[in-house]
Amino acid sequence: MDKGLLIVLSGPSGVGKGTVCAALRKRLPNLVYSVSATTRKPRAGEVDGVNYFFKSHDEFKHMIEHNELLEWAQYVSNFYGTPRTFVEETLASGKDVILEIEVQGAMKVKQQFDEGIFIFLMPPSLDELRSRIVGRGTEALDQVNQRMLTAVDEIKLLDQYDYAVVNDQVELACDRIISILQAEHCRKERIMPKIQQWIDEVSK
Ligand code: 5GP
């Protein structure tokens, strides 16, 4: 069976990765979402095991030491990481997996899965990014400024990605990502093993 595609959706905080990812999952029900582990406290309405696996610092450290995380990163003052086994097993079963993670983690995934599809979600402008972070209302002012500084550093990494998708409107951003995934599924490298089988069968 073909392995699934590993899709890494990344970009600066506040660009709308969570919203775009949720809308994408509605439109692509077979796309499997990797739930991250974090030491951040749950926000109102967030559910353990659905939005994140909420962990203590000791639990997170244990996961790192036992190589249970495919990647992990410190972001502002919290740790975030992708549970390894779930991703590997889901890909092996032929299903596509999406990671919605920040850029340091995305770069660590790239070192291990160069065949992954790395999509950078862009804000339409920096002003728009700031107003989205402020508008979310979950961050104190110093944290907003910290996130803006981080965002500028993150945008510098665009060159490492395969695709840049502007999140001007959520559904339009989803349309673009769906087109990317359709094209990636049509890559000749994915079709080649099957064609080789056909060739072998006919030339027997
Ligand atoms: P938030 O605290 O707003 O939920 O997430 C903060 C940042 O951490 C976001 O950019 C989010 O995409 C990123 N993030 C969430 N899960 C992971 C993960 O497993 N690994 C990494 N590296 N970043 C993550």
mmCIF file of C-alpha atoms and ligand atoms in Angstrom:
data_model
loop_
_atom_site.group_PDB
_atom_site.id
_atom_site.type_symbol
_atom_site.label_atom_id
_atom_site.label_comp_id
_atom_site.label_asym_id
_atom_site.label_seq_id
_atom_site.Cartn_x
_atom_site.Cartn_y
_atom_site.Cartn_z
ATOM 1 C CA MET A 1 0.000 0.000 0.000
ATOM 2 C CA ASP A 2 1.146 3.567 -0.733
ATOM 3 C CA LYS A 3 2.274 5.544 2.294
ATOM 4 C CA GLY A 4 0.132 8.552 3.141
ATOM 5 C CA LEU A 5 1.361 12.087 2.618
ATOM 6 C CA LEU A 6 2.780 14.016 5.549
ATOM 7 C CA ILE A 7 1.509 17.579 5.341
ATOM 8 C CA VAL A 8 3.083 20.213 7.556
ATOM 9 C CA LEU A 9 1.013 23.373 7.889
ATOM 10 C CA SER A 10 3.106 26.050 9.518
ATOM 11 C CA GLY A 11 3.471 29.807 9.741
ATOM 12 C CA PRO A 12 3.491 32.568 12.307
ATOM 13 C CA SER A 13 1.255 32.494 15.354
ATOM 14 C CA GLY A 14 -2.015 34.300 14.722
ATOM 15 C CA VAL A 15 -1.960 33.701 10.956
ATOM 16 C CA GLY A 16 -4.942 31.392 11.352
ATOM 17 C CA LYS A 17 -3.330 27.942 11.132
ATOM 18 C CA GLY A 18 -5.861 26.496 13.584
ATOM 19 C CA THR A 19 -8.860 27.954 11.758
ATOM 20 C CA VAL A 20 -7.603 26.915 8.312
ATOM 21 C CA CYS A 21 -6.706 23.455 9.571
ATOM 22 C CA ALA A 22 -10.169 22.986 11.125
ATOM 23 C CA ALA A 23 -11.901 24.134 7.909
ATOM 24 C CA LEU A 24 -9.654 21.837 5.855
ATOM 25 C CA ARG A 25 -10.496 18.853 8.054
ATOM 26 C CA LYS A 26 -14.209 19.511 7.490
ATOM 27 C CA ARG A 27 -13.671 19.479 3.732
ATOM 28 C CA LEU A 28 -11.292 16.496 3.793
ATOM 29 C CA PRO A 29 -12.747 14.081 6.369
ATOM 30 C CA ASN A 30 -10.122 11.427 5.536
ATOM 31 C CA LEU A 31 -7.257 13.753 6.428
ATOM 32 C CA VAL A 32 -5.896 12.670 9.830
ATOM 33 C CA TYR A 33 -4.983 15.396 12.313
ATOM 34 C CA SER A 34 -2.037 14.850 14.630
ATOM 35 C CA VAL A 35 -2.926 16.047 18.155
ATOM 36 C CA SER A 36 0.120 17.690 19.758
ATOM 37 C CA ALA A 37 1.345 17.501 23.325
ATOM 38 C CA THR A 38 1.866 20.793 25.171
ATOM 39 C CA THR A 39 2.761 22.166 28.569
ATOM 40 C CA ARG A 40 0.477 25.156 27.915
ATOM 41 C CA LYS A 41 -2.631 25.350 30.107
ATOM 42 C CA PRO A 42 -5.920 24.703 28.272
ATOM 43 C CA ARG A 43 -7.816 27.764 27.016
ATOM 44 C CA ALA A 44 -11.587 27.960 27.584
ATOM 45 C CA GLY A 45 -13.310 25.241 25.589
ATOM 46 C CA GLU A 46 -10.161 23.237 24.814
ATOM 47 C CA VAL A 47 -10.437 19.518 25.491
ATOM 48 C CA ASP A 48 -7.580 17.190 26.474
ATOM 49 C CA GLY A 49 -6.896 14.663 23.722
ATOM 50 C CA VAL A 50 -8.875 16.689 21.150
ATOM 51 C CA ASN A 51 -7.108 20.059 20.898
ATOM 52 C CA TYR A 52 -3.917 18.990 22.654
ATOM 53 C CA PHE A 53 -2.626 16.400 25.082
ATOM 54 C CA PHE A 54 -2.071 18.733 28.040
ATOM 55 C CA LYS A 55 1.071 17.657 29.933
ATOM 56 C CA SER A 56 3.040 18.770 32.980
ATOM 57 C CA HIS A 57 6.675 19.785 32.410
ATOM 58 C CA ASP A 58 7.800 16.445 33.897
ATOM 59 C CA GLU A 59 5.515 14.455 31.626
ATOM 60 C CA PHE A 60 6.738 16.395 28.587
ATOM 61 C CA LYS A 61 10.372 15.835 29.602
ATOM 62 C CA HIS A 62 9.644 12.120 29.933
ATOM 63 C CA MET A 63 8.241 12.070 26.375
ATOM 64 C CA ILE A 64 11.404 13.767 25.057
ATOM 65 C CA GLU A 65 13.730 11.405 26.941
ATOM 66 C CA HIS A 66 11.871 8.334 25.660
ATOM 67 C CA ASN A 67 12.012 9.567 22.054
ATOM 68 C CA GLU A 68 8.222 9.707 21.913
ATOM 69 C CA LEU A 69 8.180 13.015 20.026
ATOM 70 C CA LEU A 70 8.851 13.367 16.312
ATOM 71 C CA GLU A 71 9.732 17.011 16.984
ATOM 72 C CA TRP A 72 9.302 19.434 19.806
ATOM 73 C CA ALA A 73 9.894 23.138 20.295
ATOM 74 C CA GLN A 74 9.722 25.785 22.940
ATOM 75 C CA TYR A 75 7.371 28.529 21.860
ATOM 76 C CA VAL A 76 7.106 31.700 23.973
ATOM 77 C CA SER A 77 7.178 30.046 27.435
ATOM 78 C CA ASN A 78 5.644 26.659 26.648
ATOM 79 C CA PHE A 79 6.685 23.389 25.046
ATOM 80 C CA TYR A 80 4.865 21.783 22.114
ATOM 81 C CA GLY A 81 5.547 18.458 20.418
ATOM 82 C CA THR A 82 4.218 15.905 17.939
ATOM 83 C CA PRO A 83 3.705 12.330 19.208
ATOM 84 C CA ARG A 84 5.831 10.142 16.913
ATOM 85 C CA THR A 85 4.118 6.728 16.853
ATOM 86 C CA PHE A 86 0.709 8.039 15.840
ATOM 87 C CA VAL A 87 2.149 9.874 12.820
ATOM 88 C CA GLU A 88 4.335 6.964 11.685
ATOM 89 C CA GLU A 89 1.567 4.361 12.024
ATOM 90 C CA THR A 90 -1.041 6.509 10.288
ATOM 91 C CA LEU A 91 1.270 7.230 7.335
ATOM 92 C CA ALA A 92 2.156 3.527 7.081
ATOM 93 C CA SER A 93 -1.574 2.693 6.911
ATOM 94 C CA GLY A 94 -1.798 4.846 3.751
ATOM 95 C CA LYS A 95 -3.611 7.829 5.255
ATOM 96 C CA ASP A 96 -2.543 11.465 4.879
ATOM 97 C CA VAL A 97 -1.580 13.187 8.142
ATOM 98 C CA ILE A 98 -1.550 16.922 8.816
ATOM 99 C CA LEU A 99 0.626 18.585 11.455
ATOM 100 C CA GLU A 100 -0.272 22.131 12.445
ATOM 101 C CA ILE A 101 2.927 23.351 14.087
ATOM 102 C CA GLU A 102 5.222 26.356 14.421
ATOM 103 C CA VAL A 103 8.304 26.794 12.268
ATOM 104 C CA GLN A 104 11.100 25.444 14.515
ATOM 105 C CA GLY A 105 9.215 22.151 14.747
ATOM 106 C CA ALA A 106 8.455 22.181 11.006
ATOM 107 C CA MET A 107 12.192 22.458 10.282
ATOM 108 C CA LYS A 108 12.908 19.478 12.562
ATOM 109 C CA VAL A 109 10.272 17.431 10.718
ATOM 110 C CA LYS A 110 11.900 18.424 7.418
ATOM 111 C CA GLN A 111 15.202 16.905 8.568
ATOM 112 C CA GLN A 112 13.456 13.556 9.095
ATOM 113 C CA PHE A 113 10.772 13.608 6.369
ATOM 114 C CA ASP A 114 12.160 15.469 3.400
ATOM 115 C CA GLU A 115 9.355 13.930 1.319
ATOM 116 C CA GLY A 116 6.792 15.779 3.463
ATOM 117 C CA ILE A 117 4.809 18.675 1.995
ATOM 118 C CA PHE A 118 5.725 21.877 3.771
ATOM 119 C CA ILE A 119 3.106 24.609 3.483
ATOM 120 C CA PHE A 120 3.718 28.070 4.902
ATOM 121 C CA LEU A 121 0.551 29.990 5.720
ATOM 122 C CA MET A 122 1.109 33.709 5.130
ATOM 123 C CA PRO A 123 -0.791 36.657 6.563
ATOM 124 C CA PRO A 124 -2.019 39.093 3.856
ATOM 125 C CA SER A 125 0.091 41.765 5.643
ATOM 126 C CA LEU A 126 1.982 42.313 8.919
ATOM 127 C CA ASP A 127 -0.687 44.791 10.102
ATOM 128 C CA GLU A 128 -3.324 42.157 9.551
ATOM 129 C CA LEU A 129 -1.264 39.629 11.525
ATOM 130 C CA ARG A 130 -0.969 41.997 14.495
ATOM 131 C CA SER A 131 -4.673 42.733 14.534
ATOM 132 C CA ARG A 132 -5.463 38.994 14.428
ATOM 133 C CA ILE A 133 -3.188 38.308 17.426
ATOM 134 C CA VAL A 134 -4.671 41.259 19.351
ATOM 135 C CA GLY A 135 -8.222 40.368 18.256
ATOM 136 C CA ARG A 136 -7.944 36.854 19.682
ATOM 137 C CA GLY A 137 -7.812 38.516 23.096
ATOM 138 C CA THR A 138 -5.965 35.644 24.740
ATOM 139 C CA GLU A 139 -2.544 37.310 24.953
ATOM 140 C CA ALA A 140 -1.266 40.118 27.192
ATOM 141 C CA LEU A 141 0.315 43.083 25.334
ATOM 142 C CA ASP A 142 3.915 42.021 26.018
ATOM 143 C CA GLN A 143 3.054 38.575 24.636
ATOM 144 C CA VAL A 144 1.533 40.159 21.502
ATOM 145 C CA ASN A 145 4.795 42.034 20.914
ATOM 146 C CA GLN A 146 6.799 38.892 21.589
ATOM 147 C CA ARG A 147 4.662 36.979 19.066
ATOM 148 C CA MET A 148 5.134 39.723 16.434
ATOM 149 C CA LEU A 149 8.932 39.567 16.845
ATOM 150 C CA THR A 150 8.786 35.797 16.585
ATOM 151 C CA ALA A 151 6.544 36.106 13.495
ATOM 152 C CA VAL A 152 9.120 38.206 11.635
ATOM 153 C CA ASP A 153 11.839 35.639 12.391
ATOM 154 C CA GLU A 154 9.492 32.894 11.227
ATOM 155 C CA ILE A 155 8.669 34.595 7.934
ATOM 156 C CA LYS A 156 12.385 34.609 7.120
ATOM 157 C CA LEU A 157 12.207 30.793 6.949
ATOM 158 C CA LEU A 158 9.749 30.770 4.046
ATOM 159 C CA ASP A 159 12.519 29.652 1.683
ATOM 160 C CA GLN A 160 12.629 26.262 3.415
ATOM 161 C CA TYR A 161 9.016 25.500 2.481
ATOM 162 C CA ASP A 162 7.485 23.997 -0.659
ATOM 163 C CA TYR A 163 4.438 26.265 -0.840
ATOM 164 C CA ALA A 164 3.271 29.666 0.428
ATOM 165 C CA VAL A 165 -0.481 30.037 0.904
ATOM 166 C CA VAL A 166 -1.940 33.446 1.771
ATOM 167 C CA ASN A 167 -4.705 33.255 4.341
ATOM 168 C CA ASP A 168 -6.824 36.157 3.114
ATOM 169 C CA GLN A 169 -10.054 34.164 3.460
ATOM 170 C CA VAL A 170 -10.241 30.802 5.184
ATOM 171 C CA GLU A 171 -12.140 28.970 2.426
ATOM 172 C CA LEU A 172 -9.836 30.385 -0.271
ATOM 173 C CA ALA A 173 -6.788 29.256 1.697
ATOM 174 C CA CYS A 174 -8.405 25.788 1.954
ATOM 175 C CA ASP A 175 -9.050 25.745 -1.814
ATOM 176 C CA ARG A 176 -5.355 26.434 -2.410
ATOM 177 C CA ILE A 177 -4.229 23.732 0.011
ATOM 178 C CA ILE A 178 -6.645 21.191 -1.506
ATOM 179 C CA SER A 179 -5.213 21.968 -4.976
ATOM 180 C CA ILE A 180 -1.690 21.410 -3.608
ATOM 181 C CA LEU A 181 -2.689 18.050 -2.108
ATOM 182 C CA GLN A 182 -4.375 16.928 -5.332
ATOM 183 C CA ALA A 183 -1.255 17.814 -7.303
ATOM 184 C CA GLU A 184 1.013 16.061 -4.789
ATOM 185 C CA HIS A 185 -1.095 12.903 -5.053
ATOM 186 C CA CYS A 186 -0.558 13.014 -8.848
ATOM 187 C CA ARG A 187 3.241 13.230 -8.618
ATOM 188 C CA LYS A 188 4.835 10.674 -10.890
ATOM 189 C CA GLU A 189 7.000 9.392 -8.023
ATOM 190 C CA ARG A 190 3.847 8.183 -6.261
ATOM 191 C CA ILE A 191 2.420 6.524 -9.384
ATOM 192 C CA MET A 192 5.719 4.980 -10.584
ATOM 193 C CA PRO A 193 5.694 1.780 -8.447
ATOM 194 C CA LYS A 194 2.207 0.940 -9.757
ATOM 195 C CA ILE A 195 3.242 1.612 -13.372
ATOM 196 C CA GLN A 196 6.304 -0.571 -12.870
ATOM 197 C CA GLN A 197 3.987 -3.382 -11.734
ATOM 198 C CA TRP A 198 1.934 -2.945 -14.929
ATOM 199 C CA ILE A 199 5.105 -3.046 -17.034
ATOM 200 C CA ASP A 200 6.353 -6.171 -15.233
ATOM 201 C CA GLU A 201 2.984 -7.905 -15.612
ATOM 202 C CA VAL A 202 2.667 -7.216 -19.341
ATOM 203 C CA SER A 203 6.289 -8.072 -20.134
ATOM 204 C CA LYS A 204 6.212 -11.414 -18.243
HETATM 205 P P1 5GP B 1 -1.134 27.895 20.737
HETATM 206 O O1 5GP B 1 -0.578 28.074 22.121
HETATM 207 O O2 5GP B 1 -1.639 29.194 20.152
HETATM 208 O O3 5GP B 1 -2.154 26.777 20.663
HETATM 209 O O4 5GP B 1 0.071 27.424 19.811
HETATM 210 C C1 5GP B 1 1.249 28.170 19.740
HETATM 211 C C2 5GP B 1 2.064 27.695 18.572
HETATM 212 O O5 5GP B 1 2.500 26.342 18.764
HETATM 213 C C3 5GP B 1 1.254 27.697 17.259
HETATM 214 O O6 5GP B 1 2.065 28.280 16.266
HETATM 215 C C4 5GP B 1 1.023 26.222 17.003
HETATM 216 O O7 5GP B 1 0.907 25.946 15.606
HETATM 217 C C5 5GP B 1 2.293 25.630 17.563
HETATM 218 N N1 5GP B 1 2.179 24.178 17.856
HETATM 219 C C6 5GP B 1 1.086 23.465 18.184
HETATM 220 N N2 5GP B 1 1.397 22.173 18.315
HETATM 221 C C7 5GP B 1 2.722 22.057 18.041
HETATM 222 C C8 5GP B 1 3.638 20.946 17.994
HETATM 223 O O8 5GP B 1 3.319 19.790 18.219
HETATM 224 N N3 5GP B 1 4.921 21.234 17.675
HETATM 225 C C9 5GP B 1 5.349 22.478 17.418
HETATM 226 N N4 5GP B 1 6.619 22.638 17.096
HETATM 227 N N5 5GP B 1 4.514 23.541 17.436
HETATM 228 C C10 5GP B 1 3.212 23.333 17.750
#
